[in-house]
Protein backbone atom coordinates (compact mmCIF):
# COMPACT_ATOMS: atom_id res chain seq x y z
CA MET A 1 -19.62 -1.67 1.05
CA PRO A 2 -17.34 -4.49 0.30
CA ASN A 3 -16.08 -4.57 -3.30
CA PHE A 4 -18.70 -6.68 -5.07
CA SER A 5 -17.76 -5.30 -8.32
CA LEU A 6 -16.80 -8.82 -9.60
CA PRO A 7 -19.67 -11.47 -9.72
CA ASP A 8 -19.24 -14.83 -8.15
CA SER A 9 -19.01 -16.46 -11.62
CA VAL A 10 -15.55 -14.73 -11.94
CA PHE A 11 -14.29 -16.16 -8.54
CA GLU A 12 -15.70 -19.61 -9.37
CA GLU A 13 -14.11 -19.65 -12.74
CA ALA A 14 -10.78 -18.55 -11.37
CA ALA A 15 -10.96 -21.32 -8.66
CA ARG A 16 -11.55 -23.79 -11.60
CA ARG A 17 -8.50 -22.64 -13.30
CA PHE A 18 -6.09 -22.36 -10.34
CA PRO A 19 -5.78 -24.43 -7.32
CA THR A 20 -6.59 -22.42 -4.00
CA PRO A 21 -5.53 -20.56 -2.14
CA PHE A 22 -4.42 -17.72 -4.36
CA HIS A 23 -4.76 -13.92 -4.65
CA LEU A 24 -6.85 -12.60 -7.42
CA TYR A 25 -6.47 -9.04 -8.62
CA ASP A 26 -8.71 -7.06 -10.92
CA GLU A 27 -6.85 -5.17 -13.73
CA ARG A 28 -9.73 -2.91 -14.63
CA GLY A 29 -10.35 -1.84 -11.12
CA ILE A 30 -6.72 -1.05 -10.48
CA LEU A 31 -6.49 1.20 -13.63
CA GLU A 32 -9.76 2.91 -12.87
CA THR A 33 -8.72 3.87 -9.40
CA ALA A 34 -5.44 5.41 -10.90
CA GLU A 35 -7.46 7.34 -13.40
CA GLN A 36 -9.66 8.71 -10.58
CA LEU A 37 -6.69 9.74 -8.39
CA ASN A 38 -5.00 11.55 -11.59
CA ALA A 39 -8.27 13.21 -12.23
CA ALA A 40 -8.64 14.36 -8.72
CA PHE A 41 -5.25 16.14 -8.76
CA ALA A 42 -5.31 17.15 -12.40
CA TRP A 43 -5.14 20.76 -11.15
CA ALA A 44 -1.81 20.29 -9.51
CA PRO A 45 1.45 21.29 -10.89
CA HIS A 46 3.62 18.16 -11.90
CA PHE A 47 1.35 15.78 -10.09
CA GLU A 48 2.56 12.16 -9.82
CA GLU A 49 1.38 9.23 -7.82
CA TYR A 50 4.30 6.94 -6.82
CA PHE A 51 2.51 3.61 -5.97
CA ALA A 52 3.94 2.09 -2.85
CA VAL A 53 5.74 -1.00 -4.25
CA LYS A 54 5.47 -2.70 -0.68
CA ALA A 55 1.82 -2.87 -1.05
CA LEU A 56 1.89 -5.23 -4.04
CA PRO A 57 5.40 -5.97 -5.30
CA ASN A 58 4.58 -7.82 -8.55
CA PRO A 59 6.05 -6.42 -11.76
CA GLU A 60 2.93 -7.21 -13.88
CA ILE A 61 0.96 -4.87 -11.45
CA LEU A 62 3.80 -2.24 -11.52
CA LYS A 63 3.57 -2.25 -15.37
CA LEU A 64 0.00 -1.14 -15.06
CA TYR A 65 1.14 1.82 -13.16
CA HIS A 66 3.60 2.69 -15.92
CA GLN A 67 0.58 2.41 -18.23
CA ALA A 68 -1.37 4.86 -15.99
CA HIS A 69 1.43 7.46 -15.93
CA CYS A 70 2.39 6.73 -12.25
CA GLY A 71 5.66 6.43 -10.56
CA LEU A 72 6.77 3.92 -7.94
CA ASP A 73 7.85 4.52 -4.23
CA CYS A 74 10.63 1.87 -3.31
CA SER A 75 11.92 1.25 0.04
CA SER A 76 14.71 -1.37 -0.62
CA GLU A 77 17.25 -2.50 -3.22
CA CYS A 78 14.82 -5.28 -4.20
CA GLU A 79 12.11 -3.00 -4.88
CA LEU A 80 14.43 -0.78 -6.96
CA LEU A 81 15.14 -3.99 -8.97
CA LEU A 82 11.40 -4.47 -9.39
CA ALA A 83 11.09 -0.98 -10.64
CA GLU A 84 13.84 -1.42 -13.17
CA MET A 85 12.13 -4.91 -14.24
CA ALA A 86 8.82 -2.91 -14.80
CA GLY A 87 10.36 -0.27 -16.99
CA PHE A 88 10.77 2.69 -14.44
CA SER A 89 13.69 4.89 -14.15
CA GLY A 90 14.83 8.43 -13.19
CA GLU A 91 12.48 10.73 -11.39
CA ASP A 92 9.54 8.31 -11.78
CA ILE A 93 11.11 6.49 -8.86
CA MET A 94 10.99 7.78 -5.21
CA PHE A 95 13.33 6.01 -2.99
CA SER A 96 12.11 6.26 0.53
CA ALA A 97 13.81 3.95 3.13
CA ASN A 98 14.98 4.14 6.83
CA ALA A 99 18.28 2.92 8.31
CA MET A 100 19.20 2.13 4.64
CA PRO A 101 22.56 0.51 3.65
CA PRO A 102 24.90 2.90 1.95
CA GLU A 103 24.97 0.72 -1.18
CA GLU A 104 21.21 1.08 -1.56
CA PHE A 105 21.58 4.97 -1.68
CA ALA A 106 24.16 4.41 -4.46
CA HIS A 107 21.75 2.09 -6.37
CA ALA A 108 19.14 4.75 -6.30
CA ARG A 109 21.49 7.53 -7.51
CA ARG A 110 22.56 5.15 -10.41
CA LEU A 111 18.99 5.04 -11.48
CA ASN A 112 18.63 8.97 -11.01
CA ALA A 113 15.77 8.32 -8.57
CA ILE A 114 14.59 10.91 -6.10
CA VAL A 115 16.01 10.12 -2.71
CA ASN A 116 13.85 10.83 0.28
CA LEU A 117 16.00 11.28 3.32
CA ASP A 118 14.74 9.82 6.43
CA ASP A 119 17.21 11.19 8.93
CA ILE A 120 19.62 14.18 8.99
CA THR A 121 22.61 11.91 9.24
CA ASP A 122 21.58 10.28 5.86
CA ILE A 123 23.03 13.51 4.21
CA ASP A 124 26.67 12.63 4.56
CA ILE A 125 25.85 8.86 3.72
CA LEU A 126 24.25 10.07 0.43
CA ALA A 127 27.09 12.47 -0.36
CA SER A 128 29.52 9.56 -0.05
CA ASN A 129 27.47 7.08 -2.04
CA GLY A 130 26.44 8.57 -5.34
CA GLY A 131 26.37 12.29 -4.20
CA VAL A 132 23.81 14.72 -3.42
CA PRO A 133 21.67 15.49 -6.47
CA GLU A 134 20.22 18.90 -7.44
CA THR A 135 16.73 17.68 -6.29
CA VAL A 136 16.48 15.81 -2.99
CA CYS A 137 13.49 15.05 -0.59
CA VAL A 138 13.38 15.17 3.20
CA ARG A 139 10.96 13.45 5.51
CA PHE A 140 9.34 15.46 8.18
CA ASN A 141 8.08 14.53 11.61
CA PRO A 142 6.35 17.09 13.68
CA GLY A 143 6.33 15.07 16.87
CA GLY A 144 3.66 14.86 19.36
CA ALA A 145 0.12 13.80 18.32
CA PHE A 146 -1.34 14.75 14.89
CA THR A 147 -4.72 16.17 15.36
CA LEU A 148 -7.52 17.52 13.15
CA GLY A 149 -10.22 19.27 15.00
CA ASN A 150 -10.63 17.19 18.18
CA ALA A 151 -9.56 13.97 16.60
CA ILE A 152 -6.21 12.42 17.02
CA MET A 153 -5.25 11.13 13.66
CA GLY A 154 -1.69 9.56 14.48
CA GLU A 155 1.15 9.74 16.99
CA PRO A 156 4.23 10.93 14.92
CA GLY A 157 6.14 11.53 18.05
CA GLU A 158 6.13 7.73 18.58
CA SER A 159 7.22 6.97 14.98
CA LYS A 160 10.70 6.12 14.07
CA TYR A 161 10.40 8.20 10.73
CA GLY A 162 11.54 11.59 9.77
CA TRP A 163 13.41 14.75 10.71
CA THR A 164 12.33 17.02 13.65
CA ARG A 165 11.33 20.64 13.00
CA GLU A 166 14.60 21.85 14.49
CA GLN A 167 16.76 19.80 12.08
CA MET A 168 15.02 21.14 8.78
CA LEU A 169 16.77 24.45 8.32
CA PRO A 170 20.44 23.23 9.25
CA GLY A 171 19.86 20.02 7.17
CA LEU A 172 18.67 21.92 4.16
CA LYS A 173 21.54 24.29 4.29
CA ARG A 174 23.98 21.36 4.35
CA LEU A 175 22.23 19.84 1.40
CA LYS A 176 22.72 23.14 -0.43
CA ALA A 177 26.34 23.42 0.39
CA LEU A 178 26.66 19.79 -1.06
CA GLY A 179 25.08 20.75 -4.46
CA ALA A 180 21.14 20.63 -3.87
CA ARG A 181 19.17 23.23 -5.58
CA ARG A 182 15.69 21.98 -4.97
CA PHE A 183 13.99 20.08 -2.15
CA GLY A 184 10.99 18.08 -1.80
CA LEU A 185 9.06 17.76 1.61
CA HIS A 186 7.44 14.47 2.70
CA ALA A 187 5.39 13.39 5.63
CA PHE A 188 3.32 10.34 6.78
CA LEU A 189 1.31 11.26 9.83
CA ALA A 190 -1.63 8.77 9.80
CA SER A 191 -2.22 5.35 8.63
CA SER A 192 -5.11 3.89 6.85
CA THR A 193 -7.60 6.51 7.56
CA THR A 194 -10.87 7.10 5.75
CA ASP A 195 -11.20 10.77 7.13
CA PRO A 196 -11.35 13.01 4.22
CA THR A 197 -9.80 15.86 6.14
CA TYR A 198 -6.39 14.00 6.44
CA TYR A 199 -4.85 14.85 3.12
CA PRO A 200 -5.87 18.52 3.15
CA GLY A 201 -4.79 19.06 6.83
CA LEU A 202 -1.42 17.37 6.18
CA ALA A 203 -1.11 19.49 2.92
CA GLY A 204 -1.67 22.79 4.93
CA ILE A 205 1.26 21.84 7.24
CA LEU A 206 3.75 20.98 4.69
CA PHE A 207 2.78 23.79 2.39
CA ASP A 208 3.36 26.31 5.20
CA LEU A 209 6.58 24.52 6.25
CA GLY A 210 7.84 24.27 2.69
CA ALA A 211 7.18 28.00 1.91
CA GLU A 212 9.04 28.94 5.00
CA MET A 213 12.12 26.63 4.43
CA GLU A 214 12.21 27.74 0.91
CA LYS A 215 12.81 31.32 1.92
CA ALA A 216 15.18 30.38 4.84
CA ALA A 217 17.33 27.84 3.29
CA GLY A 218 17.66 29.57 -0.13
CA LEU A 219 16.41 26.27 -1.88
CA GLN A 220 13.42 25.98 -4.28
CA LEU A 221 10.51 23.91 -3.05
CA ALA A 222 10.34 21.50 -5.82
CA PHE A 223 7.31 19.45 -4.50
CA VAL A 224 5.26 18.40 -1.52
CA ASN A 225 4.81 14.59 -1.12
CA LEU A 226 1.67 13.82 0.78
CA SER A 227 2.84 10.14 1.05
CA GLY A 228 0.02 7.57 1.81
CA GLY A 229 -2.27 7.00 4.62
CA ILE A 230 -5.61 7.14 2.74
CA GLY A 231 -7.46 3.91 3.76
CA ILE A 232 -10.18 1.82 2.37
CA PRO A 233 -13.42 0.57 3.80
CA TYR A 234 -12.57 -2.88 5.14
CA ARG A 235 -15.77 -2.92 6.97
CA PRO A 236 -19.19 -2.97 5.09
CA GLU A 237 -20.49 0.10 7.17
CA GLN A 238 -17.37 2.25 6.22
CA PRO A 239 -17.62 4.84 3.60
CA ARG A 240 -15.09 5.09 0.69
CA VAL A 241 -13.12 8.22 0.54
CA ASP A 242 -14.11 10.54 -2.10
CA ILE A 243 -10.74 11.31 -3.75
CA SER A 244 -12.17 14.07 -5.94
CA ALA A 245 -13.28 16.07 -2.88
CA VAL A 246 -9.98 15.36 -1.16
CA GLY A 247 -8.25 16.68 -4.12
CA GLU A 248 -10.33 19.71 -4.20
CA ASP A 249 -9.70 20.52 -0.58
CA VAL A 250 -5.93 20.03 -1.15
CA ARG A 251 -6.17 22.52 -4.00
CA LYS A 252 -7.74 25.11 -1.66
CA GLU A 253 -4.76 24.73 0.77
CA TYR A 254 -2.43 25.06 -2.22
CA VAL A 255 -4.20 28.40 -3.22
CA ARG A 256 -4.08 29.58 0.34
CA VAL A 257 -0.19 29.23 0.47
CA PHE A 258 1.01 29.41 -3.08
CA GLY A 259 -1.77 31.24 -5.09
CA ASP A 260 -2.98 29.99 -8.29
CA PRO A 261 -1.83 26.49 -9.23
CA ALA A 262 -1.63 27.37 -12.81
CA ASN A 263 1.42 29.55 -11.86
CA GLY A 264 2.62 27.38 -9.03
CA LYS A 265 6.13 25.90 -9.07
CA ALA A 266 5.73 23.41 -6.20
CA GLY A 267 4.52 20.12 -7.46
CA ILE A 268 2.19 17.54 -5.66
CA LYS A 269 3.13 13.92 -5.10
CA THR A 270 1.35 11.12 -3.44
CA GLU A 271 2.53 7.57 -2.37
CA LEU A 272 -0.62 5.69 -1.99
CA GLY A 273 -0.66 1.77 -1.85
CA ARG A 274 -3.71 0.50 0.05
CA PHE A 275 -6.09 2.93 -1.66
CA MET A 276 -4.81 2.00 -5.01
CA THR A 277 -4.84 -1.78 -5.00
CA GLY A 278 -6.42 -2.95 -1.69
CA PRO A 279 -10.13 -3.15 -2.93
CA HIS A 280 -9.11 -4.82 -6.09
CA GLY A 281 -7.70 -8.04 -4.58
CA TRP A 282 -9.25 -11.04 -2.96
CA LEU A 283 -7.89 -14.19 -1.32
CA LEU A 284 -9.66 -17.16 -2.68
CA THR A 285 -9.66 -20.21 -0.39
CA ARG A 286 -11.68 -23.44 0.19
CA ALA A 287 -13.36 -24.69 3.39
CA VAL A 288 -11.51 -28.07 4.02
CA HIS A 289 -12.45 -28.75 7.79
CA GLU A 290 -15.03 -28.11 10.37
CA LYS A 291 -14.44 -28.39 14.06
CA LYS A 292 -16.96 -28.03 16.62
CA ILE A 293 -15.78 -27.78 20.40
CA TYR A 294 -16.52 -24.82 22.39
CA LYS A 295 -16.83 -22.81 19.16
CA ASP A 296 -17.58 -23.76 15.55
CA TYR A 297 -14.48 -23.55 13.40
CA ILE A 298 -14.22 -23.56 9.68
CA GLY A 299 -10.65 -24.43 8.48
CA VAL A 300 -9.65 -23.26 5.14
CA ASP A 301 -6.79 -24.15 2.92
CA ALA A 302 -5.26 -20.52 3.29
CA CYS A 303 -3.56 -19.34 6.36
CA ALA A 304 -1.67 -16.37 7.80
CA SER A 305 1.18 -17.13 5.50
CA ASN A 306 -1.12 -15.93 2.76
CA LEU A 307 -2.66 -13.05 4.61
CA MET A 308 -1.03 -11.90 7.84
CA ARG A 309 -3.05 -8.81 8.70
CA PRO A 310 -5.78 -10.51 10.80
CA ALA A 311 -3.35 -12.56 12.81
CA MET A 312 -0.82 -9.66 13.27
CA TYR A 313 -3.13 -6.72 13.70
CA GLY A 314 -6.54 -8.21 14.34
CA ALA A 315 -7.51 -6.46 11.22
CA TYR A 316 -10.98 -7.16 9.77
CA HIS A 317 -11.35 -8.56 6.25
CA HIS A 318 -14.94 -9.10 4.91
CA ILE A 319 -15.62 -12.68 3.78
CA HIS A 320 -18.39 -14.02 1.77
CA VAL A 321 -19.15 -17.59 0.72
CA CYS A 322 -19.16 -17.88 -3.09
CA GLY A 323 -22.74 -18.68 -4.37
CA LYS A 324 -24.37 -17.81 -1.05
CA ARG A 325 -24.38 -13.96 -1.05
CA ASN A 326 -28.16 -13.84 -0.71
CA GLU A 327 -28.44 -16.55 1.95
CA LYS A 328 -28.98 -15.65 5.49
CA ALA A 329 -25.95 -15.11 7.66
CA ASP A 330 -27.26 -17.29 10.57
CA HIS A 331 -24.00 -19.28 11.38
CA ARG A 332 -21.31 -18.09 13.71
CA TYR A 333 -17.85 -19.28 12.95
CA ASP A 334 -14.26 -18.66 13.65
CA VAL A 335 -12.46 -19.02 10.18
CA THR A 336 -9.02 -20.25 10.67
CA GLY A 337 -5.98 -21.42 8.87
CA CYS A 338 -3.72 -24.41 9.73
CA LEU A 339 -0.70 -22.65 11.40
CA CYS A 340 0.29 -23.97 14.79
CA GLU A 341 -0.56 -20.44 16.14
CA ASN A 342 -3.93 -19.68 17.75
CA ASN A 343 -4.02 -16.34 16.12
CA ASP A 344 -4.06 -17.89 12.76
CA LYS A 345 -7.77 -16.66 12.19
CA PHE A 346 -9.23 -14.78 9.37
CA ALA A 347 -12.35 -14.07 11.24
CA ILE A 348 -13.67 -14.45 14.86
CA ASP A 349 -17.34 -14.92 15.66
CA ARG A 350 -18.15 -14.03 12.04
CA MET A 351 -21.78 -14.61 11.00
CA LEU A 352 -21.96 -16.41 7.68
CA PRO A 353 -24.38 -18.62 5.75
CA GLU A 354 -23.84 -22.21 6.51
CA VAL A 355 -20.39 -23.29 5.20
CA LYS A 356 -19.91 -26.82 3.67
CA ILE A 357 -16.70 -28.48 3.06
CA GLY A 358 -15.56 -27.46 -0.48
CA ASP A 359 -17.19 -24.23 -0.36
CA LEU A 360 -15.10 -21.40 -1.82
CA LEU A 361 -14.58 -18.37 0.44
CA VAL A 362 -13.76 -15.04 -0.82
CA ILE A 363 -11.72 -12.88 1.62
CA HIS A 364 -12.00 -9.31 0.44
CA ASP A 365 -9.57 -6.29 0.20
CA THR A 366 -6.36 -8.22 0.04
CA GLY A 367 -4.91 -6.42 -2.87
CA ALA A 368 -2.52 -4.39 -0.67
CA HIS A 369 -0.31 -5.77 2.12
CA GLY A 370 -1.70 -9.32 1.54
CA PHE A 371 0.68 -11.43 -0.49
CA SER A 372 3.48 -8.98 0.26
CA MET A 373 3.56 -9.67 3.96
CA GLY A 374 3.52 -13.54 3.47
CA TYR A 375 6.01 -15.55 5.16
CA GLN A 376 6.97 -19.45 5.51
CA TYR A 377 6.24 -20.13 9.26
CA ASN A 378 5.55 -23.74 9.84
CA GLY A 379 6.82 -24.55 6.27
CA ARG A 380 3.75 -23.10 4.82
CA LEU A 381 4.22 -21.71 1.43
CA ARG A 382 3.21 -18.43 -0.31
CA SER A 383 0.48 -18.69 -2.68
CA ALA A 384 0.01 -17.80 -6.38
CA GLU A 385 -1.25 -14.43 -7.74
CA VAL A 386 -3.58 -14.30 -10.63
CA LEU A 387 -4.69 -11.42 -12.64
CA TYR A 388 -8.22 -10.89 -13.92
CA THR A 389 -7.46 -8.92 -17.04
CA ALA A 390 -9.37 -6.15 -18.46
CA ASP A 391 -10.54 -8.27 -21.48
CA GLY A 392 -12.20 -10.89 -18.94
CA ASP A 393 -9.40 -13.52 -19.03
CA PHE A 394 -7.00 -14.76 -16.23
CA ARG A 395 -3.23 -14.72 -16.20
CA LEU A 396 -0.98 -16.32 -13.64
CA ILE A 397 1.45 -13.67 -12.67
CA ARG A 398 3.19 -15.47 -9.84
CA ARG A 399 3.17 -19.20 -9.34
CA ALA A 400 2.65 -20.77 -5.94
CA GLU A 401 5.87 -21.74 -4.04
CA THR A 402 6.87 -25.30 -3.95
CA PRO A 403 8.91 -27.38 -1.38
CA GLN A 404 11.89 -26.96 -3.65
CA ASP A 405 11.61 -23.13 -3.31
CA TYR A 406 11.53 -23.55 0.48
CA PHE A 407 14.82 -25.54 0.48
CA ALA A 408 16.57 -23.67 -2.41
CA THR A 409 18.61 -21.37 -0.02
CA LEU A 410 19.98 -24.28 2.17
CA THR A 411 23.86 -24.75 1.88
CA VAL A 412 23.59 -28.41 2.90
């Protein structure tokens, strides 16, 4: 079900304190999910969640992960700077990027971050920009379709990421010649799946490959990074992934390949983003216009600049009208923003209670890839971010952009 863990009184109070639109995040929910993940993999040697910064790049949120004993997955120099700002350094940072500029390798090495190499040609670039460390990670792409049972989970053969199977051994030997002593193995083969067999299936593939490459290359397998891909139930009928059960099934695969985890040397890492923060964020917006032509349109003061996923992917986000949760959803609306783009719609043919001008609409599950994908098309500006704190207060953690921000980078 949609995350109704916060009562409407919280949304209403937030909207009294801050002008809409804005994203609201639940501190307690974020920390509780981190605790659940850590508990699910407590059996694993050297387990660490590297929160995907791209999902919610706000230093106040990242500090919560420092508090929860997690690391960060960064994919650009600015994300590395955010990690530093939030107090992270060393192997609590995983630097995973593709087609990365050489100077970003150098920055990651200065921080002693773990570097995750996306391509075999990155080896020599890393060697010339900070050097090859004793522990380095490589990203695997098996090609073709990734299937579990009869289900196609993803199409890695169509993905731009990772090394081929044939590149693994020569690449690892080259890394060894340049000073590496340990390697990590990483793969991302499916996106936003709620199928609980995904992580265990991926783990089995990487455990087998890691054990084989460890012996063939003469490098110690330091860890397997299961990356992200575990999704959240955007639709009311979707189940939430039982992360405890997933962790147990990954443990069984670990035992099959490596034996008792208590004696295991290979660690387990994850790089979840959406699962960690997605359900703990909402976009709050007010109805400002109703238009009745061939359809009934409710215009709100947010737009795709604040939440791009519905316009870009046709993604579903649950919406409820604050104060009307128990009223019958007997009106059919397209809920739209104000951009000069016909795809600027948060919902199409959505059944809702009757919406009046001024009503507060709550768009669910915007805590990941919501604000972070914002843009300034049509001169529409990115919104504020507000944290609902564990002690029941509100804190502005990013102000809304102003026209002055929009024009600040002009040189004339």
